[in-house]
Amino acid sequence: MSRVAIDGVPSKGYALYILEARIVGRNHETIRQDPDLLGGIIRPFGNGLDDSISSIVFSNKNKIIHPKPLRWSDKGERIHCNIYLKRISKEWYWDISVFYNGDYSHLPLDIKKPFKYTIIDESEIRNSKDSLYYLVTFDKRRPLPDSVTITFAKKKMKIAVENSTILKYKLKYHSEFEEPKEVVYKRHMEALAKKRKKI
């Protein structure tokens, strides 16, 4: 997990980080035919990752700290989107796709079932290996993370956070802001209830 600055993302008062997850797929062919899908294709991570993640905890000097969602959309803080970044560096010319979800309780599930693999055109995978990137944001005025602990079903990993260098990126564009399904469903049910009262 590395500290970043992103030109084009509203981040006044925030410290931004990119959490990188390197993953290996179980299916060692990039694309193979699936007879059950009548000619459809299976990709290494098409059904999500094998390991289940029970928790992701951010800490500073062994004290738990919580991310703070960006105020980025008029739809509220609990929105998600894909953002496409260009690294500002002479040595680095390619772009990266980063997933952002303001509801950080969903982060373990976002990694377990990556959003990018729901879009086939964006899931080019070589040798069944890939890297996933997630934007995580914290209040700049509070202690910042120095470690991340990821708990899997059978193991736990503690990773140091790189705070000494701030990598610079530029926002190219982002996908449409989407709200969680439960938020959209609740609003729909409330509107339906109001409509029934009028009848």
Backbone as a chain_set.jsonl record, in Angstrom:
{"seq": "MSRVAIDGVPSKGYALYILEARIVGRNHETIRQDPDLLGGIIRPFGNGLDDSISSIVFSNKNKIIHPKPLRWSDKGERIHCNIYLKRISKEWYWDISVFYNGDYSHLPLDIKKPFKYTIIDESEIRNSKDSLYYLVTFDKRRPLPDSVTITFAKKKMKIAVENSTILKYKLKYHSEFEEPKEVVYKRHMEALAKKRKKI", "coords": {"N": [[0.86, -1.179, 0.0], [0.659, 2.138, -0.939], [1.35, 5.633, -0.518], [-0.284, 8.233, -2.248], [-0.749, 10.972, -4.577], [-3.333, 12.444, -6.355], [-4.008, 14.188, -9.112], [-6.908, 15.832, -9.892], [-8.703, 14.431, -8.403], [-10.948, 15.152, -5.824], [-9.478, 15.985, -2.976], [-8.866, 17.517, -0.713], [-7.718, 17.847, 2.534], [-7.501, 15.162, 2.844], [-5.64, 12.06, 2.962], [-4.357, 10.056, 0.495], [-4.231, 6.666, -0.603], [-3.019, 3.854, -2.46], [-3.97, 0.598, -2.529], [-2.487, -2.337, -3.384], [-3.21, -5.471, -4.716], [-1.821, -8.49, -5.479], [-2.559, -11.194, -7.467], [-3.161, -14.704, -8.163], [-4.535, -16.846, -10.519], [-6.711, -19.734, -10.455], [-7.416, -21.188, -12.693], [-5.329, -22.029, -15.191], [-5.267, -21.403, -17.845], [-5.709, -18.649, -19.904], [-8.124, -18.127, -21.267], [-10.754, -20.401, -21.601], [-12.934, -22.822, -23.09], [-16.153, -23.463, -21.793], [-18.082, -26.186, -21.406], [-20.534, -26.352, -20.049], [-21.54, -23.825, -20.252], [-22.331, -23.613, -22.812], [-20.48, -22.955, -24.942], [-19.567, -20.62, -23.843], [-17.093, -18.619, -22.08], [-14.495, -19.165, -19.637], [-12.675, -17.362, -17.295], [-9.575, -16.852, -15.486], [-10.268, -15.575, -13.029], [-12.96, -15.417, -13.064], [-15.049, -16.271, -11.393], [-14.455, -15.027, -9.063], [-12.013, -14.823, -6.344], [-10.062, -17.535, -4.948], [-9.28, -17.523, -2.202], [-10.902, -16.519, 0.768], [-11.528, -13.405, 2.276], [-11.623, -12.282, 5.485], [-11.274, -9.965, 6.954], [-9.972, -6.602, 6.71], [-7.674, -4.577, 8.148], [-6.6, -1.416, 9.122], [-3.813, 0.156, 10.619], [-2.14, 2.264, 13.038], [0.755, 2.378, 14.743], [-0.054, 0.001, 15.978], [-2.64, 0.623, 16.696], [-5.989, 0.617, 15.752], [-7.184, 2.275, 12.884], [-9.584, 4.069, 10.922], [-10.649, 4.268, 7.511], [-11.652, 7.248, 5.696], [-14.326, 8.205, 3.772], [-14.311, 9.848, 0.544], [-15.695, 13.066, -0.26], [-17.122, 13.087, -2.961], [-19.199, 12.849, -4.732], [-22.556, 13.896, -5.5], [-24.28, 11.947, -4.896], [-23.71, 10.949, -2.478], [-21.561, 9.539, 0.144], [-21.272, 6.807, 0.051], [-20.494, 5.54, -2.507], [-19.392, 3.901, -5.526], [-16.809, 3.489, -7.997], [-14.849, 3.059, -10.998], [-11.627, 4.273, -11.442], [-9.386, 5.821, -13.684], [-6.025, 6.131, -14.045], [-3.066, 8.032, -14.79], [0.344, 7.673, -14.378], [2.525, 10.14, -13.189], [5.479, 10.432, -14.29], [8.745, 10.133, -15.624], [9.753, 7.643, -16.112], [7.615, 5.957, -16.27], [4.934, 4.998, -18.16], [2.473, 3.773, -18.599], [-1.073, 3.283, -17.942], [-3.23, 2.889, -15.044], [-5.98, 1.041, -13.713], [-8.107, 1.76, -11.124], [-10.057, 0.776, -8.377], [-12.622, 2.337, -6.543], [-14.368, 2.489, -3.526], [-16.528, 3.99, -1.427], [-17.69, 2.847, 0.78], [-16.104, 1.295, 3.038], [-16.43, -1.055, 4.451], [-17.012, -2.937, 2.631], [-14.667, -3.617, 1.415], [-13.154, -6.134, 1.77], [-14.876, -7.885, 0.331], [-14.885, -6.634, -2.151], [-12.317, -7.197, -3.011], [-12.334, -9.977, -2.981], [-14.297, -10.586, -4.899], [-13.628, -9.193, -7.579], [-14.536, -6.116, -9.13], [-13.646, -5.43, -11.686], [-13.57, -7.777, -13.153], [-16.116, -8.249, -13.889], [-16.467, -6.944, -16.155], [-15.779, -7.933, -19.156], [-14.121, -6.982, -21.237], [-12.171, -5.577, -19.889], [-10.678, -7.365, -18.537], [-8.111, -8.498, -19.166], [-5.794, -10.949, -18.835], [-2.648, -12.21, -18.117], [-0.922, -15.237, -18.079], [-2.461, -16.155, -15.95], [-2.151, -14.337, -13.882], [-2.541, -11.3, -12.06], [-2.87, -7.824, -11.118], [-4.609, -5.996, -8.724], [-6.035, -2.846, -7.946], [-6.834, -0.553, -5.395], [-8.364, 2.372, -4.206], [-7.846, 3.979, -1.203], [-8.833, 6.105, 1.387], [-7.956, 8.539, 3.869], [-8.461, 10.644, 6.773], [-6.529, 13.452, 6.814], [-5.749, 14.87, 9.046], [-5.657, 13.199, 11.148], [-3.997, 10.327, 12.746], [-2.072, 8.5, 10.382], [-2.099, 5.428, 8.429], [0.317, 2.904, 9.247], [0.533, 0.286, 8.827], [-1.107, -2.591, 7.34], [-3.379, -5.147, 8.013], [-4.367, -8.162, 6.747], [-6.785, -10.594, 6.956], [-7.207, -13.9, 6.182], [-8.973, -17.013, 5.501], [-7.292, -19.062, 6.5], [-4.927, -17.869, 7.178], [-2.94, -14.956, 8.104], [-1.912, -11.764, 7.068], [0.461, -9.216, 7.519], [1.196, -6.036, 6.422], [3.546, -3.552, 5.667], [3.088, -0.017, 5.368], [3.863, 2.291, 2.85], [4.95, 5.347, 3.52], [6.847, 7.253, 3.135], [7.339, 8.176, 0.571], [5.499, 9.959, -1.89], [3.62, 8.974, -4.482], [2.853, 10.297, -7.67], [-0.076, 10.865, -9.537], [-2.322, 11.337, -12.321], [-5.697, 11.999, -12.88], [-7.412, 10.431, -15.434], [-10.019, 9.695, -16.299], [-13.204, 8.736, -14.873], [-15.469, 6.02, -14.18], [-19.086, 5.97, -14.189], [-20.557, 7.162, -11.176], [-21.745, 4.878, -8.845], [-24.308, 3.731, -6.674], [-24.606, 1.647, -3.699], [-26.365, -1.46, -4.085], [-28.264, -2.009, -2.095], [-28.911, 0.525, -1.144], [-30.099, 1.754, -3.362], [-32.264, -0.003, -3.679], [-33.645, 0.385, -1.241], [-34.431, 3.077, -1.52], [-36.104, 2.818, -3.717], [-38.149, 1.197, -2.637], [-39.163, 2.908, -0.673], [-40.171, 4.975, -2.276], [-42.14, 3.545, -3.608], [-43.836, 2.897, -1.478], [-44.761, 5.458, -0.767], [-46.162, 6.094, -3.069], [-48.231, 4.225, -2.968], [-49.611, 5.127, -0.735], [-50.791, 7.452, -1.654], [-52.673, 6.518, -3.396]], "CA": [[0.0, 0.0, 0.0], [1.524, 3.304, -1.128], [0.756, 6.972, -0.448], [-0.348, 8.818, -3.584], [-1.459, 12.225, -4.824], [-4.008, 12.281, -7.643], [-4.513, 15.44, -9.674], [-8.23, 15.621, -10.478], [-9.573, 13.823, -7.394], [-11.133, 16.14, -4.751], [-8.876, 15.319, -1.815], [-8.422, 18.481, 0.298], [-7.909, 17.316, 3.876], [-7.408, 13.699, 2.81], [-4.43, 11.359, 2.539], [-4.778, 9.008, -0.433], [-3.37, 5.49, -0.723], [-3.441, 2.789, -3.367], [-3.719, -0.748, -2.029], [-2.288, -3.245, -4.516], [-3.333, -6.9, -4.42], [-1.33, -9.336, -6.569], [-3.327, -12.433, -7.368], [-2.868, -15.789, -9.103], [-5.776, -17.552, -10.801], [-6.699, -21.19, -10.382], [-7.466, -21.671, -14.068], [-4.053, -21.591, -15.752], [-5.432, -20.948, -19.223], [-6.349, -17.334, -19.827], [-9.509, -18.306, -21.701], [-11.036, -21.762, -22.058], [-14.344, -23.061, -23.324], [-16.865, -24.16, -20.728], [-19.204, -26.878, -22.049], [-21.79, -26.071, -19.349], [-22.035, -22.51, -20.672], [-22.641, -23.719, -24.246], [-19.577, -22.147, -25.763], [-19.101, -19.444, -23.121], [-15.692, -18.703, -21.673], [-14.147, -19.015, -18.227], [-11.403, -16.69, -17.087], [-8.994, -17.294, -14.223], [-10.902, -15.012, -11.839], [-14.351, -15.149, -13.431], [-15.946, -16.516, -10.257], [-13.852, -14.458, -7.86], [-10.767, -15.424, -5.887], [-10.212, -18.728, -4.11], [-9.157, -17.169, -0.788], [-11.888, -15.585, 1.305], [-10.915, -12.413, 3.161], [-12.601, -11.981, 6.53], [-11.158, -8.575, 7.394], [-8.813, -5.772, 6.369], [-7.577, -3.62, 9.245], [-5.532, -0.419, 8.987], [-3.336, 0.494, 11.958], [-1.013, 3.168, 13.277], [1.361, 1.958, 16.011], [-0.913, -1.094, 16.48], [-3.971, 1.109, 17.037], [-6.829, 0.567, 14.55], [-7.729, 3.527, 12.351], [-10.593, 3.793, 9.894], [-10.642, 5.169, 6.349], [-12.709, 8.261, 5.615], [-14.7, 8.306, 2.352], [-14.245, 11.152, -0.118], [-16.942, 13.756, -0.643], [-16.822, 13.177, -4.378], [-20.404, 12.786, -5.554], [-23.784, 14.339, -4.845], [-25.027, 10.743, -4.529], [-23.328, 10.583, -1.112], [-20.229, 8.972, 0.341], [-21.265, 5.368, -0.239], [-20.552, 5.324, -3.95], [-18.194, 3.256, -6.048], [-16.515, 3.743, -9.405], [-13.508, 2.744, -11.469], [-10.919, 5.47, -11.883], [-8.284, 5.49, -14.59], [-4.958, 7.059, -13.688], [-1.782, 8.035, -15.484], [1.44, 7.992, -13.451], [3.32, 11.29, -13.604], [6.866, 10.02, -14.117], [9.436, 9.92, -16.905], [10.042, 6.226, -16.288], [6.379, 5.174, -16.209], [4.061, 5.56, -19.187], [1.187, 3.126, -18.757], [-2.156, 3.711, -17.063], [-3.778, 1.836, -14.2], [-7.386, 1.112, -13.346], [-8.195, 1.662, -9.665], [-11.444, 0.726, -7.916], [-12.891, 3.112, -5.334], [-15.657, 2.257, -2.887], [-16.591, 4.785, -0.208], [-18.13, 1.993, 1.882], [-14.923, 0.451, 3.231], [-16.788, -2.364, 4.999], [-17.105, -3.842, 1.482], [-13.352, -3.837, 0.808], [-12.825, -7.561, 1.617], [-15.67, -8.472, -0.751], [-14.429, -6.041, -3.411], [-11.113, -7.919, -3.431], [-12.732, -11.372, -3.219], [-15.02, -10.617, -6.18], [-13.23, -7.902, -8.169], [-15.47, -5.482, -10.053], [-13.103, -5.364, -13.047], [-13.81, -9.022, -13.892], [-17.489, -8.272, -14.398], [-16.374, -6.298, -17.467], [-14.864, -8.847, -19.844], [-13.132, -6.247, -22.028], [-11.129, -5.023, -19.03], [-10.056, -8.421, -17.741], [-7.021, -9.156, -19.869], [-4.94, -11.553, -17.823], [-1.558, -12.999, -18.704], [-0.39, -16.297, -17.206], [-3.335, -16.272, -14.776], [-1.708, -13.424, -12.823], [-3.036, -9.944, -12.254], [-2.78, -6.92, -9.967], [-5.813, -5.199, -8.489], [-5.686, -1.607, -7.253], [-7.966, 0.029, -4.678], [-8.112, 3.669, -3.592], [-8.273, 4.038, 0.197], [-8.606, 7.498, 1.788], [-7.96, 8.79, 5.312], [-8.443, 12.03, 7.223], [-5.132, 13.888, 6.902], [-5.482, 15.47, 10.354], [-5.575, 12.112, 12.139], [-2.87, 9.431, 12.457], [-2.166, 7.777, 9.111], [-1.729, 4.025, 8.616], [1.686, 2.44, 9.019], [0.446, -1.136, 8.464], [-2.41, -3.171, 6.969], [-3.465, -6.571, 8.328], [-5.412, -8.846, 5.977], [-7.057, -11.902, 7.536], [-7.822, -14.887, 5.299], [-9.558, -18.128, 6.245], [-6.288, -19.88, 7.18], [-3.682, -17.142, 7.443], [-3.04, -13.517, 8.332], [-0.758, -11.052, 6.518], [0.629, -7.822, 7.957], [1.984, -5.376, 5.389], [3.941, -2.184, 5.999], [2.59, 1.017, 4.461], [4.922, 3.198, 2.388], [4.558, 6.746, 3.738], [7.971, 8.174, 2.925], [7.269, 8.721, -0.785], [4.145, 10.141, -2.424], [3.596, 8.773, -5.928], [1.933, 11.26, -8.278], [-0.907, 10.395, -10.647], [-3.29, 12.276, -12.887], [-6.955, 11.34, -13.22], [-7.795, 10.504, -16.845], [-11.482, 9.74, -16.231], [-13.753, 7.7, -13.994], [-16.76, 5.494, -14.594], [-20.221, 6.614, -13.519], [-20.697, 6.851, -9.755], [-22.862, 3.972, -8.569], [-24.627, 3.542, -5.267], [-24.807, 0.24, -3.357], [-27.682, -1.984, -4.475], [-29.219, -1.911, -0.983], [-29.343, 1.924, -1.061], [-31.03, 1.954, -4.48], [-33.458, -0.798, -3.375], [-34.369, 1.052, -0.15], [-35.056, 4.273, -2.075], [-37.187, 2.339, -4.584], [-39.241, 0.721, -1.785], [-39.758, 4.095, -0.045], [-40.964, 5.65, -3.311], [-43.305, 2.683, -3.846], [-44.727, 3.051, -0.319], [-45.391, 6.78, -0.895], [-47.111, 6.023, -4.185], [-49.388, 3.447, -2.504], [-50.373, 5.957, 0.223], [-51.549, 8.442, -2.431], [-53.786, 5.849, -4.112]], "C": [[0.898, 1.231, 0.0], [0.727, 4.596, -1.05], [0.808, 7.587, -1.844], [-0.977, 10.207, -3.53], [-2.053, 12.096, -6.213], [-4.598, 13.607, -8.076], [-5.85, 15.16, -10.353], [-9.201, 14.937, -9.538], [-9.72, 14.816, -6.238], [-10.659, 15.579, -3.416], [-8.353, 16.296, -0.762], [-8.744, 17.934, 1.694], [-7.809, 15.804, 3.965], [-5.986, 13.244, 2.486], [-4.888, 10.171, 1.702], [-3.738, 7.888, -0.486], [-3.915, 4.579, -1.81], [-2.986, 1.463, -2.773], [-3.624, -1.666, -3.24], [-2.382, -4.685, -4.042], [-2.852, -7.674, -5.644], [-1.95, -10.709, -6.411], [-2.927, -13.424, -8.454], [-4.143, -16.597, -9.273], [-5.616, -19.055, -10.747], [-6.704, -21.8, -11.773], [-6.235, -21.156, -14.798], [-4.1, -21.323, -17.255], [-6.182, -19.628, -19.144], [-7.826, -17.413, -20.203], [-9.696, -19.767, -22.066], [-12.538, -21.925, -22.223], [-14.946, -23.817, -22.144], [-18.083, -24.839, -21.343], [-20.544, -26.601, -21.378], [-22.393, -24.73, -19.75], [-22.316, -22.459, -22.169], [-21.773, -22.787, -25.075], [-19.113, -20.878, -25.086], [-17.657, -19.622, -22.693], [-15.548, -18.558, -20.166], [-12.8, -18.33, -18.168], [-10.863, -17.072, -15.717], [-9.713, -16.795, -12.978], [-12.382, -14.739, -12.085], [-15.336, -15.336, -12.301], [-15.397, -15.952, -8.955], [-12.598, -15.215, -7.466], [-11.038, -16.634, -4.994], [-10.196, -18.392, -2.626], [-10.289, -16.239, -0.37], [-11.167, -14.671, 2.291], [-11.943, -12.036, 4.212], [-12.487, -10.549, 7.023], [-9.895, -7.923, 6.845], [-8.781, -4.649, 7.396], [-6.376, -2.711, 9.013], [-5.128, 0.033, 10.391], [-2.246, 1.552, 11.919], [-0.493, 2.856, 14.67], [0.444, 0.974, 16.747], [-2.288, -0.623, 16.968], [-4.791, 1.203, 15.751], [-7.295, 1.968, 14.165], [-8.647, 3.195, 11.18], [-10.465, 4.776, 8.727], [-11.803, 6.158, 6.428], [-13.064, 8.439, 4.133], [-14.615, 9.73, 1.82], [-15.634, 11.751, -0.281], [-16.812, 14.067, -2.14], [-18.069, 13.303, -5.24], [-21.604, 13.303, -4.783], [-24.685, 13.155, -4.494], [-24.674, 10.277, -3.117], [-21.945, 9.963, -1.061], [-20.162, 7.51, -0.056], [-21.47, 5.121, -1.734], [-19.311, 4.542, -4.354], [-18.05, 3.575, -7.531], [-15.125, 3.201, -9.73], [-12.857, 4.056, -11.876], [-9.689, 5.048, -12.678], [-7.221, 6.566, -14.441], [-3.757, 6.914, -14.597], [-0.722, 8.448, -14.472], [2.25, 9.152, -14.013], [4.782, 10.977, -13.304], [7.494, 9.804, -15.484], [9.648, 8.437, -17.184], [8.781, 5.386, -16.479], [5.374, 5.759, -17.182], [2.678, 4.917, -19.253], [0.197, 3.597, -17.696], [-2.549, 2.553, -16.147], [-5.249, 2.126, -13.917], [-7.486, 0.835, -11.849], [-9.669, 1.676, -9.27], [-11.57, 1.533, -6.63], [-14.285, 2.772, -4.827], [-15.644, 3.004, -1.567], [-17.067, 4.005, 0.999], [-17.035, 0.96, 2.135], [-15.228, -0.885, 3.89], [-16.871, -3.409, 3.88], [-15.745, -4.202, 0.894], [-12.956, -5.317, 0.718], [-13.591, -8.231, 0.473], [-15.254, -7.918, -2.105], [-13.178, -6.745, -3.929], [-11.449, -9.366, -3.754], [-13.433, -11.527, -4.564], [-14.764, -9.308, -6.907], [-14.203, -7.404, -9.231], [-14.962, -5.54, -11.488], [-13.388, -6.627, -13.839], [-15.266, -9.202, -14.283], [-17.54, -7.627, -15.775], [-15.334, -7.066, -18.266], [-13.778, -8.098, -20.602], [-11.963, -5.744, -21.191], [-10.383, -6.101, -18.258], [-9.033, -9.199, -18.553], [-6.019, -9.656, -18.845], [-3.883, -12.388, -18.524], [-1.043, -13.988, -17.669], [-1.167, -16.438, -15.901], [-2.885, -15.407, -13.601], [-2.232, -12.026, -13.113], [-2.759, -9.13, -10.99], [-4.067, -6.107, -9.906], [-5.406, -3.98, -7.663], [-6.947, -0.985, -6.648], [-7.54, 1.356, -4.045], [-8.694, 3.664, -2.181], [-7.897, 5.431, 0.716], [-8.789, 7.677, 3.298], [-7.991, 10.291, 5.583], [-6.99, 12.424, 7.499], [-4.763, 14.404, 8.296], [-5.338, 14.428, 11.463], [-4.366, 11.235, 11.841], [-3.116, 8.632, 11.181], [-1.66, 6.346, 9.282], [-0.242, 3.766, 8.395], [1.713, 0.941, 8.702], [-0.987, -1.508, 8.108], [-2.353, -4.648, 7.328], [-4.65, -7.164, 7.58], [-5.563, -10.247, 6.544], [-7.81, -12.76, 6.532], [-8.394, -16.017, 6.158], [-8.508, -18.87, 7.063], [-4.991, -19.143, 7.487], [-3.964, -15.655, 7.628], [-1.769, -12.88, 7.789], [-0.728, -9.633, 7.064], [1.612, -7.164, 7.001], [2.296, -3.957, 5.841], [3.408, -1.226, 4.942], [3.732, 1.973, 4.127], [4.439, 4.639, 2.498], [5.644, 7.742, 3.367], [7.947, 8.835, 1.547], [5.817, 8.871, -1.196], [4.224, 10.03, -3.943], [2.533, 9.672, -6.543], [1.244, 10.672, -9.506], [-1.792, 11.535, -11.134], [-4.538, 11.487, -13.264], [-7.248, 11.528, -14.701], [-9.317, 10.615, -16.95], [-11.943, 8.691, -15.224], [-15.081, 7.232, -14.553], [-17.858, 6.224, -13.824], [-20.246, 6.212, -12.043], [-21.921, 5.964, -9.566], [-23.058, 3.857, -7.07], [-24.753, 2.045, -4.975], [-26.225, -0.205, -3.71], [-28.707, -1.825, -3.363], [-29.74, -0.486, -0.814], [-30.377, 2.212, -2.143], [-32.34, 1.224, -4.199], [-34.308, -0.12, -2.296], [-35.102, 2.286, -0.663], [-36.258, 3.891, -2.95], [-38.392, 1.921, -3.736], [-39.936, 1.89, -1.082], [-40.637, 4.849, -1.028], [-42.247, 4.867, -3.596], [-44.322, 2.819, -2.717], [-45.461, 4.393, -0.377], [-46.467, 6.771, -1.971], [-48.39, 5.287, -3.749], [-50.253, 4.257, -1.547], [-51.25, 6.962, -0.514], [-52.767, 7.832, -3.105], [-54.959, 5.616, -3.193]], "O": [[1.792, 1.355, 0.838], [-0.43, 4.648, -1.467], [1.818, 7.479, -2.539], [-1.649, 10.565, -2.562], [-1.366, 11.686, -7.149], [-5.563, 14.094, -7.487], [-5.924, 14.351, -11.277], [-10.395, 14.862, -9.829], [-8.709, 15.284, -5.715], [-11.362, 14.784, -2.793], [-7.471, 15.931, 0.016], [-9.891, 17.602, 1.993], [-8.007, 15.226, 5.034], [-5.229, 13.953, 1.823], [-5.712, 9.372, 2.148], [-2.533, 8.132, -0.421], [-5.121, 4.535, -2.051], [-1.799, 1.233, -2.545], [-4.564, -1.764, -4.029], [-1.716, -5.076, -3.083], [-3.415, -7.529, -6.729], [-1.873, -11.316, -5.343], [-2.426, -13.046, -9.513], [-4.765, -16.992, -8.288], [-4.527, -19.587, -10.964], [-6.061, -22.824, -12.003], [-6.112, -19.949, -15.006], [-3.067, -21.046, -17.866], [-7.164, -19.501, -18.412], [-8.675, -16.83, -19.529], [-8.864, -20.324, -22.783], [-13.319, -21.238, -21.565], [-14.312, -24.704, -21.573], [-19.021, -24.161, -21.761], [-21.581, -26.609, -22.042], [-23.597, -24.514, -19.612], [-22.515, -21.381, -22.729], [-22.274, -21.941, -25.815], [-18.342, -20.119, -25.673], [-17.065, -20.676, -22.924], [-16.365, -17.916, -19.506], [-11.884, -18.683, -18.911], [-11.613, -17.564, -14.873], [-9.769, -17.503, -11.974], [-12.989, -13.923, -11.392], [-16.352, -14.643, -12.243], [-15.822, -16.351, -7.87], [-12.169, -16.134, -8.164], [-12.095, -16.744, -4.372], [-11.011, -18.917, -1.866], [-10.6, -15.28, -1.076], [-10.301, -15.115, 3.045], [-13.015, -11.529, 3.881], [-13.478, -9.967, 7.464], [-8.898, -8.586, 6.558], [-9.726, -3.869, 7.51], [-5.271, -3.182, 8.741], [-5.982, 0.266, 11.247], [-1.537, 1.717, 10.927], [-1.2, 3.041, 15.66], [0.201, 1.091, 17.948], [-3.02, -1.395, 17.588], [-4.344, 1.8, 14.772], [-7.741, 2.744, 15.011], [-8.494, 2.16, 10.531], [-10.207, 5.963, 8.928], [-12.791, 5.936, 7.128], [-12.199, 8.786, 3.328], [-14.821, 10.694, 2.557], [-16.622, 11.03, -0.421], [-16.439, 15.175, -2.524], [-18.001, 13.811, -6.36], [-21.67, 13.17, -3.561], [-25.73, 13.333, -3.868], [-25.266, 9.324, -2.612], [-21.247, 9.87, -2.071], [-19.105, 7.024, -0.458], [-22.485, 4.568, -2.157], [-18.313, 4.516, -3.634], [-19.021, 3.884, -8.221], [-14.331, 2.921, -8.833], [-13.468, 4.863, -12.576], [-9.043, 4.046, -12.372], [-7.471, 7.748, -14.677], [-3.463, 5.833, -15.106], [-0.874, 9.46, -13.787], [2.618, 9.142, -15.188], [5.265, 11.227, -12.2], [6.824, 9.336, -16.405], [9.715, 8.018, -18.339], [8.881, 4.208, -16.821], [4.994, 6.921, -17.039], [1.786, 5.463, -19.903], [0.569, 4.217, -16.699], [-2.247, 1.393, -16.428], [-5.692, 3.274, -13.886], [-7.011, -0.193, -11.365], [-10.441, 2.493, -9.772], [-10.73, 1.428, -5.737], [-15.254, 2.767, -5.585], [-14.844, 2.695, -0.684], [-16.874, 4.445, 2.132], [-17.03, -0.113, 1.531], [-14.373, -1.771, 3.894], [-16.808, -4.611, 4.138], [-15.672, -5.009, -0.032], [-12.46, -5.733, -0.329], [-13.031, -9.043, -0.264], [-15.264, -8.641, -3.101], [-12.993, -6.878, -5.139], [-10.904, -9.928, -4.704], [-13.188, -12.494, -5.286], [-15.597, -8.403, -6.857], [-14.635, -8.155, -10.106], [-15.757, -5.683, -12.416], [-13.446, -6.578, -15.068], [-15.622, -10.186, -14.932], [-18.54, -7.748, -16.483], [-14.134, -6.87, -18.073], [-12.626, -8.532, -20.612], [-10.879, -5.507, -21.724], [-9.544, -5.788, -17.414], [-9.09, -10.427, -18.617], [-5.461, -8.872, -18.077], [-4.191, -13.176, -19.417], [-0.763, -13.621, -16.527], [-0.599, -16.798, -14.869], [-3.202, -15.711, -12.451], [-2.351, -11.622, -14.27], [-2.454, -9.683, -9.933], [-4.544, -5.597, -10.92], [-4.542, -4.07, -6.791], [-7.987, -0.901, -7.299], [-6.481, 1.444, -3.424], [-9.876, 3.383, -1.985], [-6.773, 5.886, 0.509], [-9.654, 7.055, 3.915], [-7.601, 11.099, 4.74], [-6.313, 11.803, 8.318], [-3.593, 14.376, 8.679], [-4.941, 14.753, 12.582], [-3.759, 11.38, 10.779], [-4.222, 8.151, 10.935], [-0.873, 6.078, 10.189], [0.377, 4.324, 7.488], [2.757, 0.389, 8.357], [-1.943, -0.845, 8.511], [-1.389, -5.332, 6.987], [-5.789, -6.731, 7.753], [-4.595, -11.004, 6.611], [-8.902, -12.406, 6.086], [-8.31, -15.98, 7.386], [-8.781, -19.271, 8.195], [-4.051, -19.743, 8.006], [-5.06, -15.166, 7.352], [-0.671, -13.389, 8.017], [-1.741, -8.934, 7.075], [2.718, -7.662, 6.79], [1.422, -3.245, 6.336], [3.292, -1.58, 3.769], [4.472, 2.407, 5.01], [3.634, 5.102, 1.69], [5.389, 8.944, 3.293], [8.476, 9.933, 1.376], [4.99, 8.012, -0.889], [4.817, 10.88, -4.608], [1.435, 9.796, -6.002], [1.874, 10.074, -10.378], [-1.979, 12.546, -10.457], [-4.447, 10.433, -13.892], [-7.324, 12.661, -15.177], [-9.838, 11.515, -17.608], [-11.152, 7.859, -14.78], [-15.74, 7.951, -15.305], [-17.576, 7.004, -12.915], [-19.987, 5.057, -11.705], [-23.002, 6.268, -10.07], [-22.099, 3.881, -6.298], [-24.981, 1.255, -5.891], [-27.167, 0.584, -3.64], [-29.876, -1.544, -3.627], [-30.879, -0.293, -0.389], [-31.405, 2.836, -1.879], [-33.414, 1.769, -4.452], [-35.532, -0.055, -2.411], [-36.252, 2.526, -0.295], [-37.293, 4.557, -2.924], [-39.529, 2.25, -4.074], [-41.155, 1.873, -0.911], [-41.721, 5.311, -0.671], [-43.309, 5.455, -3.8], [-45.528, 2.854, -2.963], [-46.652, 4.46, -0.07], [-47.537, 7.358, -1.809], [-49.495, 5.683, -4.12], [-51.475, 4.108, -1.532], [-52.34, 7.29, -0.045], [-53.761, 8.513, -3.359], [-55.977, 5.069, -3.618]]}, "num_chains": 1, "name": "protein.A"}
